[in-house]
Coordinates of C-alpha atoms in Angstrom, one line a residue:
X80 CA 64.7 79.8 5.1
X81 CA 66.1 77.5 7.2
X82 CA 63.7 78.1 10.4
X83 CA 60.7 77.0 7.3
X84 CA 62.7 73.7 6.1
X85 CA 62.9 72.9 10.6
X86 CA 59.6 73.9 10.3
X87 CA 58.0 71.1 7.3
X88 CA 60.8 68.5 8.2
X89 CA 58.8 68.8 12.3
X90 CA 55.0 68.8 10.6
X91 CA 56.4 64.7 9.0
X92 CA 57.9 63.7 11.5
X93 CA 55.1 63.8 13.6
X94 CA 52.5 63.0 10.7
X95 CA 54.2 59.2 10.8
X96 CA 53.4 58.9 14.1
X97 CA 49.7 61.3 14.1
X98 CA 48.1 59.2 11.2
X99 CA 47.9 55.6 13.0
X100 CA 45.4 57.3 15.3
X101 CA 44.0 59.9 13.2
X102 CA 43.0 57.0 10.0
X103 CA 42.6 53.9 12.5
X104 CA 39.7 52.7 11.2
X105 CA 41.2 53.1 7.5
X106 CA 41.3 50.1 4.6
X107 CA 44.4 48.4 6.1
X108 CA 48.2 47.6 4.5
X109 CA 48.4 43.7 3.1
X110 CA 51.5 42.6 5.4
X111 CA 48.3 44.1 7.9
X112 CA 45.8 42.1 6.9
X113 CA 47.2 39.0 6.1
X114 CA 48.7 38.7 9.9
X115 CA 45.0 39.3 10.5
X116 CA 43.8 36.1 8.5
X117 CA 46.4 34.5 10.2
X118 CA 45.5 35.4 13.3
X119 CA 41.9 34.9 13.1
X120 CA 42.2 31.1 11.8
X121 CA 44.2 30.2 14.7
X122 CA 41.3 31.5 16.6
X123 CA 39.1 29.7 14.5
X124 CA 42.0 26.6 15.4
X125 CA 41.8 26.8 18.9
X126 CA 38.0 26.8 18.9
X127 CA 37.7 23.6 16.5
X128 CA 40.6 22.7 19.6
X129 CA 38.7 23.8 22.9
X130 CA 35.3 22.0 21.4
X131 CA 37.0 18.9 20.8
X132 CA 38.3 19.1 24.1
X133 CA 34.1 18.9 25.0
X134 CA 33.4 15.7 23.0
X135 CA 33.9 12.6 25.0
X136 CA 36.6 10.1 23.5
X137 CA 33.4 7.3 22.7
X138 CA 32.0 10.3 20.4
X139 CA 35.0 10.7 19.4
X140 CA 34.9 7.2 18.3
X141 CA 31.4 7.1 17.0
X142 CA 32.1 10.4 14.8
X143 CA 35.0 8.6 13.2
X144 CA 33.5 5.2 13.1
X145 CA 30.5 7.0 11.6
X146 CA 27.0 5.3 12.5
X147 CA 24.7 5.7 9.8
X148 CA 22.7 9.3 8.8
X149 CA 20.4 10.4 11.0
X150 CA 21.6 8.3 13.7
X151 CA 23.3 9.7 17.2
X152 CA 25.4 8.5 19.5
X153 CA 23.2 5.9 20.6
X154 CA 22.1 4.1 17.9
X155 CA 18.3 2.6 17.3
X156 CA 18.7 -1.1 19.3
X157 CA 16.2 -3.7 18.3
X158 CA 12.8 -5.3 19.5
X159 CA 12.2 -8.8 20.6
X160 CA 11.7 -9.8 16.7
X161 CA 15.1 -8.3 15.2
X162 CA 14.3 -4.9 14.3
X163 CA 14.6 -1.7 15.6
X164 CA 11.7 -1.0 18.4
X165 CA 11.2 -0.7 22.4
X166 CA 10.7 -4.5 24.1
X167 CA 8.1 -5.9 22.1
X168 CA 7.0 -3.5 19.6
X169 CA 8.8 -2.4 16.3
X170 CA 8.8 1.0 15.0
X171 CA 9.1 2.2 11.3
X172 CA 12.6 1.1 10.9
X173 CA 15.1 -1.0 9.6
X174 CA 18.6 -2.0 9.7
X175 CA 20.3 -0.6 7.0
X176 CA 22.6 -2.4 4.6
X177 CA 24.7 -4.6 5.9
X178 CA 24.0 -3.7 9.7
X179 CA 22.8 -6.5 11.9
X180 CA 21.8 -6.8 15.4
X181 CA 21.4 -9.9 18.0
X182 CA 19.3 -9.6 21.6
X183 CA 18.8 -12.5 23.8
X184 CA 15.4 -12.3 26.0
X185 CA 13.5 -13.2 29.0
X186 CA 9.5 -12.3 29.3
X187 CA 7.5 -13.2 32.0
X188 CA 3.6 -12.6 31.1
X189 CA -0.3 -14.1 32.2
X190 CA -2.8 -15.8 29.8
X191 CA -6.1 -16.6 30.8
X192 CA -7.8 -19.3 31.3
X193 CA -6.0 -21.7 34.2
X194 CA -4.4 -18.5 35.7
X195 CA -0.6 -19.3 33.3
X196 CA 2.3 -17.4 33.7
X197 CA 4.8 -17.8 31.2
X198 CA 8.5 -17.8 30.9
X199 CA 9.7 -17.2 27.1
X200 CA 13.6 -16.7 26.7
X201 CA 15.1 -16.5 23.5
X202 CA 17.3 -14.5 21.2
X203 CA 16.7 -13.0 17.6
X204 CA 19.2 -12.1 14.9
X205 CA 18.5 -9.3 12.0
X206 CA 20.1 -7.8 9.2
X207 CA 20.3 -5.3 6.6
X208 CA 19.7 -6.6 3.3
X209 CA 19.4 -3.4 2.0
X210 CA 17.6 0.5 3.6
X211 CA 14.1 -0.2 3.3
X212 CA 14.5 -4.5 3.3
X213 CA 16.0 -5.8 6.7
X214 CA 15.1 -10.1 7.2
X215 CA 15.4 -11.4 10.7
X216 CA 14.9 -14.6 12.9
X217 CA 15.3 -15.9 16.3
X218 CA 14.0 -18.8 18.6
X219 CA 12.4 -19.2 21.4
X220 CA 14.2 -22.2 23.3
X221 CA 12.7 -22.3 26.4
X222 CA 9.3 -21.7 27.9
X223 CA 8.3 -22.9 30.9
X224 CA 4.3 -22.8 31.9
X225 CA 3.8 -22.6 35.9
X226 CA -0.4 -23.5 35.6
X227 CA -2.5 -21.5 39.0
X228 CA -5.6 -23.9 38.6
X229 CA -4.4 -26.8 36.5
X230 CA -8.2 -27.5 37.7
X231 CA -9.7 -25.3 35.3
X232 CA -8.6 -26.7 31.7
X233 CA -9.4 -29.7 29.9
X234 CA -6.4 -30.5 28.8
X235 CA -6.2 -31.7 32.7
X236 CA -5.4 -35.1 32.8
X237 CA -7.1 -36.0 36.1
X238 CA -10.2 -34.8 34.1
X239 CA -12.9 -37.7 33.4
X240 CA -15.2 -36.0 31.6
X241 CA -15.7 -36.7 27.7
X242 CA -13.4 -35.1 24.8
X243 CA -15.5 -32.3 23.1
X244 CA -16.7 -33.5 19.9
X245 CA -14.3 -33.0 17.5
X246 CA -11.4 -31.8 19.2
X247 CA -8.5 -33.5 21.7
X248 CA -9.6 -31.6 24.6
X249 CA -12.5 -33.0 27.2
X250 CA -15.1 -31.4 29.0
X251 CA -13.5 -29.9 32.7
X252 CA -14.5 -30.3 36.2
X253 CA -15.1 -26.9 36.3
X254 CA -17.6 -26.3 33.4
X255 CA -21.2 -25.9 34.0
X256 CA -21.6 -26.5 30.2
X257 CA -21.0 -29.0 27.9
X258 CA -18.2 -26.1 26.3
X259 CA -14.2 -26.8 27.0
X260 CA -12.1 -23.9 28.8
X261 CA -8.8 -23.4 27.1
X262 CA -6.3 -20.3 26.9
X263 CA -6.3 -20.6 22.5
X264 CA -2.5 -19.2 23.3
X265 CA -1.8 -22.2 24.6
X266 CA -4.8 -24.8 23.7
X267 CA -2.5 -27.3 25.5
X268 CA -1.3 -26.2 28.2
X269 CA -2.4 -29.2 31.7
X270 CA 1.0 -28.5 34.3
X271 CA 4.0 -27.4 35.2
X272 CA 6.1 -27.5 32.9
X273 CA 9.0 -26.4 29.7
X274 CA 9.8 -27.1 27.0
X275 CA 11.5 -25.6 23.5
X276 CA 8.9 -23.0 21.7
X277 CA 8.8 -22.0 17.7
X278 CA 11.3 -20.8 15.3
X279 CA 10.4 -17.5 13.8
X280 CA 11.5 -15.9 10.8
X281 CA 10.3 -13.0 8.8
X282 CA 10.9 -9.7 6.6
X283 CA 10.1 -6.1 7.1
X284 CA 10.6 -3.8 4.2
X285 CA 10.4 0.2 4.6
X286 CA 8.0 2.3 2.8
X287 CA 9.2 5.6 5.0
X288 CA 11.9 6.5 7.2
X289 CA 12.1 9.0 9.7
X290 CA 16.4 8.7 8.5
X291 CA 15.7 9.2 5.4
X292 CA 13.7 12.5 5.3
X293 CA 9.8 11.3 5.0
X294 CA 8.0 13.3 8.3
X295 CA 7.4 9.3 9.4
X296 CA 8.5 6.0 9.2
X297 CA 6.2 3.2 7.6
X298 CA 6.8 -0.4 6.8
X299 CA 4.8 -3.7 6.9
X300 CA 6.6 -7.0 7.3
X301 CA 5.9 -10.9 7.6
X302 CA 6.3 -13.2 10.2
X303 CA 6.1 -17.4 10.0
X304 CA 6.1 -19.0 13.3
X305 CA 7.3 -22.9 13.1
X306 CA 7.1 -25.4 14.9
X307 CA 9.3 -27.5 16.5
X308 CA 7.2 -30.3 17.7
X309 CA 3.6 -31.6 16.5
X310 CA 0.9 -31.5 18.7
X311 CA 0.4 -35.3 19.3
X312 CA 4.9 -34.8 21.4
X313 CA 3.1 -32.3 23.4
X314 CA 0.5 -33.6 24.2
X315 CA 2.9 -36.7 24.3
X316 CA 5.6 -35.2 26.8
X317 CA 2.9 -32.4 28.5
X318 CA 5.0 -30.0 27.9
X319 CA 2.1 -27.4 26.3
X320 CA 3.8 -24.9 25.2
X321 CA 3.4 -24.3 21.3
X322 CA 0.2 -25.6 19.3
X323 CA 2.4 -27.7 17.1
X324 CA 1.1 -26.4 13.7
X325 CA 2.2 -23.3 11.4
X326 CA 1.3 -20.2 11.9
X327 CA 2.0 -16.8 9.5
X328 CA 1.8 -12.8 10.3
X329 CA 1.1 -10.1 8.8
X330 CA 1.1 -6.5 10.3
X331 CA 2.2 -2.7 10.0
X332 CA 3.8 -0.5 11.9
X333 CA 3.6 3.3 11.6
X334 CA 6.1 6.0 14.2
X335 CA 7.1 8.9 14.5
X336 CA 9.4 11.5 16.8
X337 CA 7.9 14.4 17.9
X338 CA 11.1 17.2 19.0
X339 CA 14.1 14.6 19.4
X340 CA 11.7 14.1 22.9
X341 CA 10.1 10.6 22.8
X342 CA 8.8 8.2 20.0
X343 CA 5.6 6.9 19.7
X344 CA 4.5 3.6 17.6
X345 CA 1.1 2.2 16.0
X346 CA 1.8 -1.9 15.7
X347 CA -1.2 -3.7 13.5
X348 CA -0.8 -7.6 12.7
X349 CA -2.8 -10.0 11.9
X350 CA -2.1 -13.9 12.7
X351 CA -3.7 -16.5 10.6
X352 CA -3.1 -19.5 12.7
X353 CA -3.6 -23.2 11.2
X354 CA -5.8 -26.7 13.5
X355 CA -3.2 -28.8 15.5
X356 CA -4.0 -32.5 13.8
X357 CA -3.0 -35.2 15.2
X358 CA -2.5 -38.2 12.5
X359 CA -5.0 -36.5 10.9
X360 CA -7.6 -35.3 12.5
X361 CA -8.0 -32.5 13.9
X362 CA -7.8 -31.3 18.0
X363 CA -9.7 -28.4 18.3
X364 CA -10.1 -25.0 15.3
X365 CA -7.8 -22.1 16.7
X366 CA -9.0 -18.8 16.1
X367 CA -7.3 -16.5 14.4
X368 CA -5.3 -13.2 16.4
X369 CA -5.0 -9.5 15.9
X370 CA -2.5 -8.1 17.3
X371 CA -2.3 -4.6 18.7
X372 CA 0.3 -2.6 20.1
X373 CA 0.8 0.6 21.1
X374 CA 4.5 2.5 23.0
X375 CA 6.5 5.6 23.3
X376 CA 10.3 5.9 23.5
X377 CA 11.3 8.9 26.0
X378 CA 14.8 10.4 25.6
X379 CA 15.7 8.2 21.5
X380 CA 19.3 10.2 21.7
X381 CA 20.1 9.8 25.6
X382 CA 21.6 7.5 27.5
X383 CA 19.0 6.7 29.7
X384 CA 15.1 6.2 27.6
X385 CA 12.5 4.8 29.3
X386 CA 9.6 2.6 27.7
X387 CA 6.1 2.2 27.9
X388 CA 4.5 -0.4 26.3
X389 CA 0.8 -1.5 25.8
X390 CA -0.1 -4.8 24.4
X391 CA -2.7 -6.9 22.7
X392 CA -4.4 -9.6 21.5
X393 CA -7.8 -10.0 20.5
X394 CA -9.2 -14.2 18.8
X395 CA -11.8 -13.7 16.4
X396 CA -13.6 -15.6 13.8
X397 CA -14.0 -19.6 13.5
X398 CA -12.8 -21.3 16.8
X399 CA -13.3 -24.7 18.8
X400 CA -16.0 -22.9 21.6
X401 CA -15.1 -21.4 24.7
X402 CA -15.9 -21.3 28.7
X403 CA -13.5 -19.5 29.9
X404 CA -14.2 -17.6 33.0
X405 CA -13.7 -13.2 33.1
X406 CA -11.7 -11.5 30.0
X407 CA -9.6 -14.4 27.6
X408 CA -7.8 -12.0 25.7
X409 CA -5.2 -10.3 27.4
X410 CA -3.8 -7.0 27.4
X411 CA -0.5 -6.8 28.7
X412 CA 1.5 -3.1 30.1
X413 CA 5.3 -3.1 29.6
X414 CA 7.7 -0.4 31.6
X415 CA 10.5 0.3 32.4
X416 CA 13.9 1.3 30.3
X417 CA 16.8 0.5 28.4
X418 CA 20.4 2.0 29.1
X419 CA 23.8 1.9 27.3
X420 CA 26.3 0.3 28.6
X421 CA 28.2 1.8 25.3
X422 CA 27.1 2.8 22.0
X423 CA 26.5 -0.2 20.1
X424 CA 25.0 -2.2 23.2
X425 CA 22.4 -1.4 25.3
X426 CA 20.0 -3.6 28.7
X427 CA 16.7 -3.5 28.5
X428 CA 14.4 -3.7 32.2
X429 CA 10.9 -3.6 32.6
X430 CA 7.3 -4.5 34.7
X431 CA 5.2 -6.3 32.9
X432 CA 1.6 -6.6 34.5
X433 CA -1.7 -8.4 32.6
X434 CA -4.1 -5.5 32.4
X435 CA -7.6 -7.0 32.1
X436 CA -7.3 -10.1 33.5
X437 CA -8.9 -10.1 36.6
X438 CA -9.2 -13.6 37.3
X439 CA -5.2 -14.5 37.3
X440 CA -3.8 -15.1 40.6
X441 CA -0.7 -13.2 39.2
X442 CA -0.8 -10.6 37.0
X443 CA 2.5 -9.1 37.3
X444 CA 5.9 -10.4 35.0
X445 CA 9.4 -8.8 33.3
X446 CA 10.8 -8.6 30.4
X447 CA 14.3 -8.4 30.6
X448 CA 16.4 -7.9 27.1
X449 CA 20.5 -7.3 25.7
X450 CA 20.5 -6.1 22.5
X451 CA 23.5 -5.1 20.6
X452 CA 23.7 -3.6 17.2
X453 CA 26.5 -2.9 13.8
X454 CA 24.8 -0.2 12.0
X455 CA 27.5 0.3 9.4
X456 CA 27.1 4.8 7.8
X457 CA 28.6 8.3 6.8
X458 CA 30.7 9.5 9.0
X459 CA 29.2 11.6 11.4
X460 CA 29.1 16.1 10.1
X461 CA 32.5 17.4 12.0
X462 CA 31.7 20.4 14.7
X463 CA 30.9 23.1 12.3
X464 CA 32.4 26.5 14.9
X465 CA 31.2 29.7 13.9
X466 CA 32.9 33.1 15.6
X467 CA 31.8 36.5 15.1
X468 CA 33.1 40.0 17.5
X469 CA 31.9 43.6 16.1
X470 CA 33.1 47.1 17.9
X471 CA 31.1 50.4 17.8
X472 CA 32.3 52.8 16.4
X473 CA 34.9 50.4 14.1
X474 CA 37.4 53.6 14.9
X475 CA 38.2 56.4 17.4
X476 CA 41.2 58.7 17.6
X477 CA 44.3 57.6 20.1
X478 CA 44.1 58.8 23.3
X479 CA 40.2 60.7 23.2
X480 CA 38.8 58.8 26.0
X481 CA 35.9 57.6 23.4
X482 CA 34.1 54.7 24.5
X483 CA 33.5 51.2 22.1
X484 CA 31.4 48.6 22.8
X485 CA 32.3 45.2 21.5
X486 CA 30.2 42.4 21.1
X487 CA 30.8 39.0 20.7
X488 CA 29.1 35.1 19.6
X489 CA 29.9 32.2 19.1
X490 CA 27.9 29.0 17.9
X491 CA 28.3 24.9 17.2
X492 CA 26.7 21.9 15.9
X493 CA 26.6 20.3 19.3

């Protein structure tokens, strides 16, 4: 009897140590499940802390402040018009409600005839009235015109030829017929000189926007160009940097971002011109303008972005006959980059080239822009870290020497 009791006690004692190994794959006790849950939460917190260390301090600040739905650390910057865009071309997006931007620029480009080189220095501001409506305004505070061939222009004061009938333009020596020669965007240019340009005010309305989940961005806009000098003042001071007449541009823009690698945009505008007058007398009849542009911005979500633009103007409609030798409708190419010193400040640098004005003695130019923007919105979503692991087989007997294959995987939203 004693021997049987001793044998039973020995078996019970051994079972206390053998049970954990035999039933390793069985359901855990409530205490073990609680400990496992606490350990899992601790691991998740540790993983999130490690991920947070990988985010730059600038990115952490952006996530805390919020830069708007669908917008990354580097917010979209304005074109010279004051709404999101590239160098001079807009995209189809508008500023969100409460946002504003400021840009200052210097742009040198060419015109014909006369082999003109124009340096335009100005600034523009834009404000988001609603998420769809942006208003903007600016001023070309200084323009300087350099003429490599002033004798070819009708406005040359040294020309003793008669005025063309119904205009204030003379017939230059260079012309071999009874027609004037003048650059249609700067008809009173006559010598190397400078002065103030017109004031611009406008509005842009978003119909579709990729930032709101649409497949493309589409917007319409209207821009009024208000002269700061009348034609008589332009002719008296001989600055020739503006027509002195009111002009209005009606346009449409469509843009699309492909795989976060490149954003393409196409821009069309119709410029309605008014004829400059002096004391009620029409000085000349200016053609309307069809303004076309296409451009690409590479790596829109990176700190350094590449830009390529192609802008053109086609003069059409009734106009004073022109005796221009060679193309008069300018096509300008712009190539350069945009870099962000900070997420709300960018600098644009580009080289420009008048692609079709072969008669111009110097077709090269440049564009420089400094942009800043406040873009309010919802905070960017926090990083979502997911960690999982599996074992095959799920349980083994202690001391069996059986091999176990472990797999672990993790992901986050960065």
